[in-house]
XYZ file of C-alpha atoms in Angstrom:
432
model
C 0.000 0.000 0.000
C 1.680 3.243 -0.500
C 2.227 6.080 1.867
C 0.560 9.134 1.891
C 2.466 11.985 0.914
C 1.976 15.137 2.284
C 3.009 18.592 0.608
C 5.286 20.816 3.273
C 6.131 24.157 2.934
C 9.773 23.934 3.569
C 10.232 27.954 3.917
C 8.038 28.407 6.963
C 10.122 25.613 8.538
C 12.435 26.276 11.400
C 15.548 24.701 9.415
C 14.306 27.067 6.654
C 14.679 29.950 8.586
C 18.167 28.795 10.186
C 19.046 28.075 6.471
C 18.129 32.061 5.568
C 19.997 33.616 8.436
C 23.071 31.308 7.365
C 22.661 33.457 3.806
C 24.035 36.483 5.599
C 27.963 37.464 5.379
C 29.066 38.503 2.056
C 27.658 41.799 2.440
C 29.493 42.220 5.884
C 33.128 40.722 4.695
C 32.858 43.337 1.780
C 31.142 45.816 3.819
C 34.842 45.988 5.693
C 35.481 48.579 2.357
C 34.052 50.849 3.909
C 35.724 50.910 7.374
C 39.380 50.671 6.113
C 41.844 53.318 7.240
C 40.959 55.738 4.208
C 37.384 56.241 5.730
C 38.660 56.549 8.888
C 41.286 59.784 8.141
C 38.867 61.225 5.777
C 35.440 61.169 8.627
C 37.824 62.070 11.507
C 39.634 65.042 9.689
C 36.098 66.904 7.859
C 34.854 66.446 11.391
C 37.439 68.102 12.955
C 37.870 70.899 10.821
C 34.531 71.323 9.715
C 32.157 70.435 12.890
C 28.806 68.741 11.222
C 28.621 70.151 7.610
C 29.499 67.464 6.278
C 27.146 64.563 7.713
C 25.006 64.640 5.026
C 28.055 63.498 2.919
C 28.764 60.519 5.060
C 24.443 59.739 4.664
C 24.076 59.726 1.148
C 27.453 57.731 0.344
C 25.751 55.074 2.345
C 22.514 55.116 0.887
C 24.438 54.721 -2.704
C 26.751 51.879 -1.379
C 23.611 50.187 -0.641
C 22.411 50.445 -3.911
C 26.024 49.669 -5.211
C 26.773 46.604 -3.464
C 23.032 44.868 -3.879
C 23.580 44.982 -7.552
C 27.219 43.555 -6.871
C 25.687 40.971 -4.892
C 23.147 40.108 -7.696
C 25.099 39.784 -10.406
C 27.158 37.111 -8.184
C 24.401 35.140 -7.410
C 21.827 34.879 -10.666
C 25.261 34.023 -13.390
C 27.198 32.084 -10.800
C 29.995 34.666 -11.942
C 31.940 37.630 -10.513
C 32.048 41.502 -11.878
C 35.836 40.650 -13.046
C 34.907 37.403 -14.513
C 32.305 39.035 -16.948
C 33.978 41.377 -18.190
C 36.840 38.709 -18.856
C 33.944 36.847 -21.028
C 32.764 40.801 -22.621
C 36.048 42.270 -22.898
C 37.005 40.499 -26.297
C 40.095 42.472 -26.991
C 43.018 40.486 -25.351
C 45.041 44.288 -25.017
C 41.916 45.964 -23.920
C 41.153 42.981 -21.729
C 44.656 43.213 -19.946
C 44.880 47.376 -20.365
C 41.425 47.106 -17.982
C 42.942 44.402 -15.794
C 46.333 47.102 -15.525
C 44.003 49.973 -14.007
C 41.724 47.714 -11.996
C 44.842 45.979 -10.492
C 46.688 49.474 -9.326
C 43.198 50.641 -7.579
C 43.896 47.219 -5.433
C 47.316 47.718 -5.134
C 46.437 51.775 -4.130
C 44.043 50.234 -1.944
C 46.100 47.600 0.072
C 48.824 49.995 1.036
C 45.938 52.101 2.336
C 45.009 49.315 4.544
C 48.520 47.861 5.732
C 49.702 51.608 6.500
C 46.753 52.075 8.938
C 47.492 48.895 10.577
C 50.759 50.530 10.676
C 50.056 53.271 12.386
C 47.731 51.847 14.856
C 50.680 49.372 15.990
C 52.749 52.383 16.523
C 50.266 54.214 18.080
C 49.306 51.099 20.504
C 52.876 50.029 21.122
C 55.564 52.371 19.600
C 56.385 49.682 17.434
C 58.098 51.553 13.994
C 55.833 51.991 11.065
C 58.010 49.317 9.240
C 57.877 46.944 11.466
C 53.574 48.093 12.098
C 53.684 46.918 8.327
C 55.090 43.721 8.544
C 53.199 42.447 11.255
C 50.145 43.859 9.557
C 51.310 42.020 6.330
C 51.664 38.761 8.471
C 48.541 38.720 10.344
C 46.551 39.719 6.883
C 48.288 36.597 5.661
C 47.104 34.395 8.533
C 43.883 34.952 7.499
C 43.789 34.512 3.391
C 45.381 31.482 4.486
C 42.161 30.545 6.702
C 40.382 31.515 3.367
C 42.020 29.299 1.220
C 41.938 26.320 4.208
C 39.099 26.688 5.761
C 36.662 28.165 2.920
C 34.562 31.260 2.642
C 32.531 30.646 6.060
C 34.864 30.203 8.561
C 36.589 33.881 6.842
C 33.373 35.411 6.959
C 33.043 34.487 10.916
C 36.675 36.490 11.381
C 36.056 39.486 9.555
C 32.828 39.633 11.258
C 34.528 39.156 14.473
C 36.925 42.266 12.911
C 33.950 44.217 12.127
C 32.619 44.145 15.757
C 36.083 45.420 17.320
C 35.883 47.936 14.632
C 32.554 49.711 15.848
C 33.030 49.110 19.120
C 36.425 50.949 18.915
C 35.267 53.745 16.464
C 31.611 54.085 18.419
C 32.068 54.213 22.217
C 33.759 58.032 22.189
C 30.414 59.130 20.709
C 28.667 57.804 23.705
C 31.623 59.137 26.383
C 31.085 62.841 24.584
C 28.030 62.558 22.507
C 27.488 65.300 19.957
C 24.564 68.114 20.005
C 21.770 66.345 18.463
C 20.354 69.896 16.916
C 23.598 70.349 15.300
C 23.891 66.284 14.256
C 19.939 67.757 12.093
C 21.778 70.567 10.849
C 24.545 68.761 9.169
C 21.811 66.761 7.337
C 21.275 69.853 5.071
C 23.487 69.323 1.727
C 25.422 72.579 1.485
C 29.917 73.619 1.357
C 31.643 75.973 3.210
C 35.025 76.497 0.749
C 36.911 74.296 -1.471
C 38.553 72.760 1.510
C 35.026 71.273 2.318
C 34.289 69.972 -1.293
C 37.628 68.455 -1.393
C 36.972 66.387 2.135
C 33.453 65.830 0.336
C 35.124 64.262 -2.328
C 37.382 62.062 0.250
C 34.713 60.773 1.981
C 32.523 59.694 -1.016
C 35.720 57.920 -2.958
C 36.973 56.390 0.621
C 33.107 55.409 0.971
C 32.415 53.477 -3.062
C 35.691 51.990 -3.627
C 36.233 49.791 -6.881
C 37.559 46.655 -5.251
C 34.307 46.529 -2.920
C 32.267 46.049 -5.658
C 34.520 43.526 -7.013
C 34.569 41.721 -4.336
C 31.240 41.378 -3.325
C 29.896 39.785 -6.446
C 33.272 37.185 -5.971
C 31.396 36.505 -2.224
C 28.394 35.680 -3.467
C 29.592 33.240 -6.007
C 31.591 31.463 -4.051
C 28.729 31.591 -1.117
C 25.742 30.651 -3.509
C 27.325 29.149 -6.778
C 28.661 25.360 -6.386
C 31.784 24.499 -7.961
C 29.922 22.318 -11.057
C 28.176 25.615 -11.536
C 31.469 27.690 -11.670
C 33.216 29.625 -13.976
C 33.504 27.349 -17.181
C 30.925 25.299 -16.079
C 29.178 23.858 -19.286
C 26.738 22.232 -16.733
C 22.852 22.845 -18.364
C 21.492 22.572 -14.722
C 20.073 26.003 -13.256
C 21.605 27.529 -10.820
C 18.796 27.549 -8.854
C 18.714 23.423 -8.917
C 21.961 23.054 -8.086
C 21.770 25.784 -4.944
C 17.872 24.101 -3.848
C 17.424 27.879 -3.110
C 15.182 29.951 -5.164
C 17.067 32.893 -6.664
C 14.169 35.137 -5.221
C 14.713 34.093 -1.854
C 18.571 34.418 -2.187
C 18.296 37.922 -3.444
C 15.690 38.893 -0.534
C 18.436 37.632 1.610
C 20.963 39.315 0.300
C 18.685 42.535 0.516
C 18.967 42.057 4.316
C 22.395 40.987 3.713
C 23.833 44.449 2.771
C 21.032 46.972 4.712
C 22.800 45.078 7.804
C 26.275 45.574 6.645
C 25.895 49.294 5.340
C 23.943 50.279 8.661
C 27.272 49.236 10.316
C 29.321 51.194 8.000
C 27.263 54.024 7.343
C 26.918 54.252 11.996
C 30.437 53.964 12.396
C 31.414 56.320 9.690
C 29.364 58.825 11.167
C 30.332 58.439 14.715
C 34.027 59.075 13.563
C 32.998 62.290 12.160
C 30.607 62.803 15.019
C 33.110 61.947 17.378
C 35.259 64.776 15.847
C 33.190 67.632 15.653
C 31.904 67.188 19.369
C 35.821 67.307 20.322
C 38.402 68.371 17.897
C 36.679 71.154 16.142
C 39.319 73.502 16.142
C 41.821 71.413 18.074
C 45.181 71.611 16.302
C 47.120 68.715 14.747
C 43.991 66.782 14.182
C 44.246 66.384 10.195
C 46.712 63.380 10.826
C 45.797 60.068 12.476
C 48.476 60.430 14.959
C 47.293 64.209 16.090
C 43.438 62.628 16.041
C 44.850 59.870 18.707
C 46.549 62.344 20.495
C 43.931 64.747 20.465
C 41.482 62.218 21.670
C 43.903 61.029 24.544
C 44.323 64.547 25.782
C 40.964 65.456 25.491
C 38.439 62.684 26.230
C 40.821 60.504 28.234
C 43.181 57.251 27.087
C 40.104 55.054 27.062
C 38.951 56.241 24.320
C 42.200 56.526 22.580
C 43.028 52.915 22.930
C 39.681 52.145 21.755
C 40.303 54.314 17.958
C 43.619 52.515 18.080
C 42.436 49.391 18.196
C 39.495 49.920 15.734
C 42.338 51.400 13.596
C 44.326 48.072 13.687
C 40.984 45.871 13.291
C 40.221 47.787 10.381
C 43.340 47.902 8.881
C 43.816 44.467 9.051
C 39.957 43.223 8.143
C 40.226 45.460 4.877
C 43.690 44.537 3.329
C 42.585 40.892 3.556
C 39.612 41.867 1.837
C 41.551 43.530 -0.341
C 43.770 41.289 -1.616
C 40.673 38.629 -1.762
C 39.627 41.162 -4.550
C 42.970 41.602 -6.126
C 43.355 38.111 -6.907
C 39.831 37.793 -7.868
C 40.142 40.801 -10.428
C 43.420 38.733 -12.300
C 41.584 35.429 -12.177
C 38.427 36.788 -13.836
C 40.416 39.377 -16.352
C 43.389 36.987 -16.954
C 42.183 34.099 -16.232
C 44.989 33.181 -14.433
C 44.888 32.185 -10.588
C 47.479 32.319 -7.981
C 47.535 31.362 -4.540
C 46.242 34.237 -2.403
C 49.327 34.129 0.007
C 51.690 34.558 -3.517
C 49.568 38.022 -4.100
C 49.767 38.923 -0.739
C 53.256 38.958 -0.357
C 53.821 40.450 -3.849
C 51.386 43.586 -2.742
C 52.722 44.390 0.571
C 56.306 45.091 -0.610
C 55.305 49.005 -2.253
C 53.141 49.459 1.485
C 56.897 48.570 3.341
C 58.799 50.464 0.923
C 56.257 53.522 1.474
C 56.923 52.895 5.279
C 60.488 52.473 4.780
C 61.538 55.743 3.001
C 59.285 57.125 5.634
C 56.341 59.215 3.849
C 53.867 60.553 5.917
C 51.135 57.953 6.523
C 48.319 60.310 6.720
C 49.601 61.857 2.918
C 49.824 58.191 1.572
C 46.506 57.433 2.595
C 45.313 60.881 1.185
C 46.686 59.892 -2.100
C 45.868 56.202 -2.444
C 41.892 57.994 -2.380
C 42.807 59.820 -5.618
C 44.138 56.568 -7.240
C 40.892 54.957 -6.156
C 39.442 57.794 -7.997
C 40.897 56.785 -11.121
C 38.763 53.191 -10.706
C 35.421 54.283 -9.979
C 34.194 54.331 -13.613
C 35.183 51.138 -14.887
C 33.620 49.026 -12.054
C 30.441 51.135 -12.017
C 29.374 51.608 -15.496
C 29.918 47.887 -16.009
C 27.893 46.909 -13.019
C 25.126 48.946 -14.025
C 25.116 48.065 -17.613
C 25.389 44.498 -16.707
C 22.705 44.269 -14.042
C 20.287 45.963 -16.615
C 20.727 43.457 -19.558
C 18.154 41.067 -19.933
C 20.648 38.635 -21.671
C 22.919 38.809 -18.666
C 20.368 38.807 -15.493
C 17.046 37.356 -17.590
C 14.190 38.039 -15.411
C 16.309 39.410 -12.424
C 17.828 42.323 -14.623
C 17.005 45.712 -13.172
C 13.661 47.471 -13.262
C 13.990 50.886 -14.522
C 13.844 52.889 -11.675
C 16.788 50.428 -10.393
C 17.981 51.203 -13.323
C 17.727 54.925 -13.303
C 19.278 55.529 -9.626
C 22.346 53.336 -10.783
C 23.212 55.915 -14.082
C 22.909 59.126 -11.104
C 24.801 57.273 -8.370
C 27.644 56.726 -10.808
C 27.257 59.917 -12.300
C 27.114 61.765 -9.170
C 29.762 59.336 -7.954
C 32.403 59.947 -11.135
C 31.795 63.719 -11.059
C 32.461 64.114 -7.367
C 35.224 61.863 -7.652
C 36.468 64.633 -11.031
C 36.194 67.427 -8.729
C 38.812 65.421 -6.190
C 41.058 64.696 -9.187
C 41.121 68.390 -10.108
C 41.341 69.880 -6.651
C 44.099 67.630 -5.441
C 46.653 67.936 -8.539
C 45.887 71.692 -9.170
C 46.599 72.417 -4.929
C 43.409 74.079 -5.003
């Protein structure tokens, strides 16, 4: 006699739901963008020298990552594919292929010695340990964890940069609540508006620290590897779906992945603006306070060491969450435009040598950091015109491609984006 068979709705099911929450991380590992050193100097010194003017700035960056890094997301998860690997398949020219590869691979590079310098300096300012030396044990610790990547898989990474991500706000967030800010001043800065050049300019910093190029590389790379299975990977001539191979509907992974990045950019976007909150309430005017070392300082004399030690550590956390992230993108961006792989701990090594010798000849951190943001300015178009254009092509996405309104808020984020980002170029070579 056979059994009965009764229909269950597997997504109303407890294991269902555990199954959803375990779609969240991608968003928060490439979230860590936004928290690297670069944010950190450009929030901390347009709050110190101009008060709250600027917090609309730090508010509408985020709402634009959002937008940025869900279409990132997407175009990971409905191909199977990552932003570099397209464009590998699009780009037929082999010179213009490797010519795009050359520019995307110096915004990583620009990037990375970004993030090892701030480690850097928050080992020197935690321990007087020389910047060089900051650097190498920044380089080695970074490599400690690509190598729990490449071991251990995506997950178990995710868990530590999560883990990063928490010391990070906790360390960038508790002055605000030691010497909280005026909340009728906190309104004030929401309306858009400049004071000088110098304003526009730190306008400028904070929007190209905020979208950076690898970010968006490396967020469609995360999803892949989260929701794609290997026979489903890049060269796969598999004729399965996606979708059968994941036993996740697409819909539900992208509703996740909604979730996914509004958690990850309400980190970012709360802990960028308590930096800049944090130094308008009390280094306005203070100063010394347009280097990372004078913010510390300031901070230290000023609020108490407390809070010091807490920035310093948030500084290290961040400096070493983003570089790994960083070079997770680097590789990613020669595998998919190349198509040639090498082991993560090879690239790591190769990209911290210019951060040591940048240490080593002994530049000024808080200048090197300054200028990696107007190499990252360079990179902003050609990761997100692509993105855009890809996520609105019905041949690429199908019946996930973007609606028009989607559609329509990409083309002025990137304009806005690549204009702002013009106005940096322009005001930074000419010394305006």
């Amino acid at each position: 006699m056979p059994k009965a068979t009764v229909d269950v709705d597997h997504t109303r099911s407890p294991r269902s739901t555990a199954r959803l929450a375990w779609l969240i991380g991608p968003a928060l590992v490439a979230g860590v963008a936004y928290l690297d050193p670069g944010n950190v100097a450009s929030n901390m010194t347009a709050g110190a020298r101009y008060g709250y003017l600027l917090v609309w700035v730090v508010v509408l960056g985020n709402v634009m990552a959002w937008l940025i890094q869900y279409l990132s997301a997407k175009l990971g998860i409905v191909t199977g594919k990552s932003l570099p690997e397209m464009l590998g398949e699009r780009i037929s020219h082999r010179w213009a292929r490797r010519a795009y590869w050359l520019q995307a691979e110096l915004v990583a590079m620009a990037t990375d010695i970004a993030e090892v310098i701030g480690g850097a300096v928050a080992l020197n300012l935690l321990f007087g340990i020389p910047l060089l030396w900051g650097g190498v044990i920044t380089g080695i610790v970074s490599l400690a964890l690509l190598m729990l990547q490449s071991r251990r898989g995506p997950r178990t990474f995710e868990f530590v940069i999560i883990g990063l991500v928490a010391i990070i706000a906790i360390g960038f967030t508790f002055g605000v609540f030691i010497a909280p800010p005026e909340a009728g001043s906190v309104v004030a800065g929401l309306v858009p508006r400049f004071e000088d050049t110098g304003s526009v300019l730190l306008a400028a910093s904070i929007l190209g620290a905020t979208i950076m190029p690898h970010a968006i590389y490396a967020h469609s790379a995360l999803a892949r590897d989260r929701f794609a299975p290997p026979s489903a990977g890049p060269g796969s001539r598999t004729p399965v779906p996606l979708e059968q191979l994941r036993g996740i509907p697409t819909l539900r992974l992208l509703r996740a992945t909604r979730w996914d990045v509004s958690i990850a950019m309400l980190i970012a976007g709360t802990v960028n603006l308590c930096i800049l909150l944090l130094a308008a309430a009390n280094l306005a005017g203070v100063e010394g306070t347009d280097t990372l070392e004078g913010a510390y300082a300031a901070l230290q004399a000023g609020i108490g060491p407390v809070v010091a030690t807490l920035f310093a550590v948030g500084l290290l956390a961040s400096g070493l969450a983003s570089t790994s992230v960083g070079a997770y993108a680097g590789a990613e961006i020669m595998h998919g435009l190349l198509r040639v792989r090498i082991p993560l701990i090879a690239r790591r090594l190769v990209t911290l040598i210019p951060a040591l010798i940048i240490l080593g000849i002994g530049v000024d951190p808080t200048l090197a950091l300054v200028l990696s943001q107007v190499v990252l300015s360079f990179g902003i178009p050609f990761a997100l015109i692509p993105l855009v254009v890809l996520t609105a092509q019905a041949r690429t996405l199908g019946e996930f491609r973007n609606r028009m309104l989607t559609t329509t808020a990409g083309v002025a984020a990137s304009v806005f984006l690549i204009a702002l980002n013009a106005v940096l170029l322009w005001l930074v070579l000419t010394g305006a």
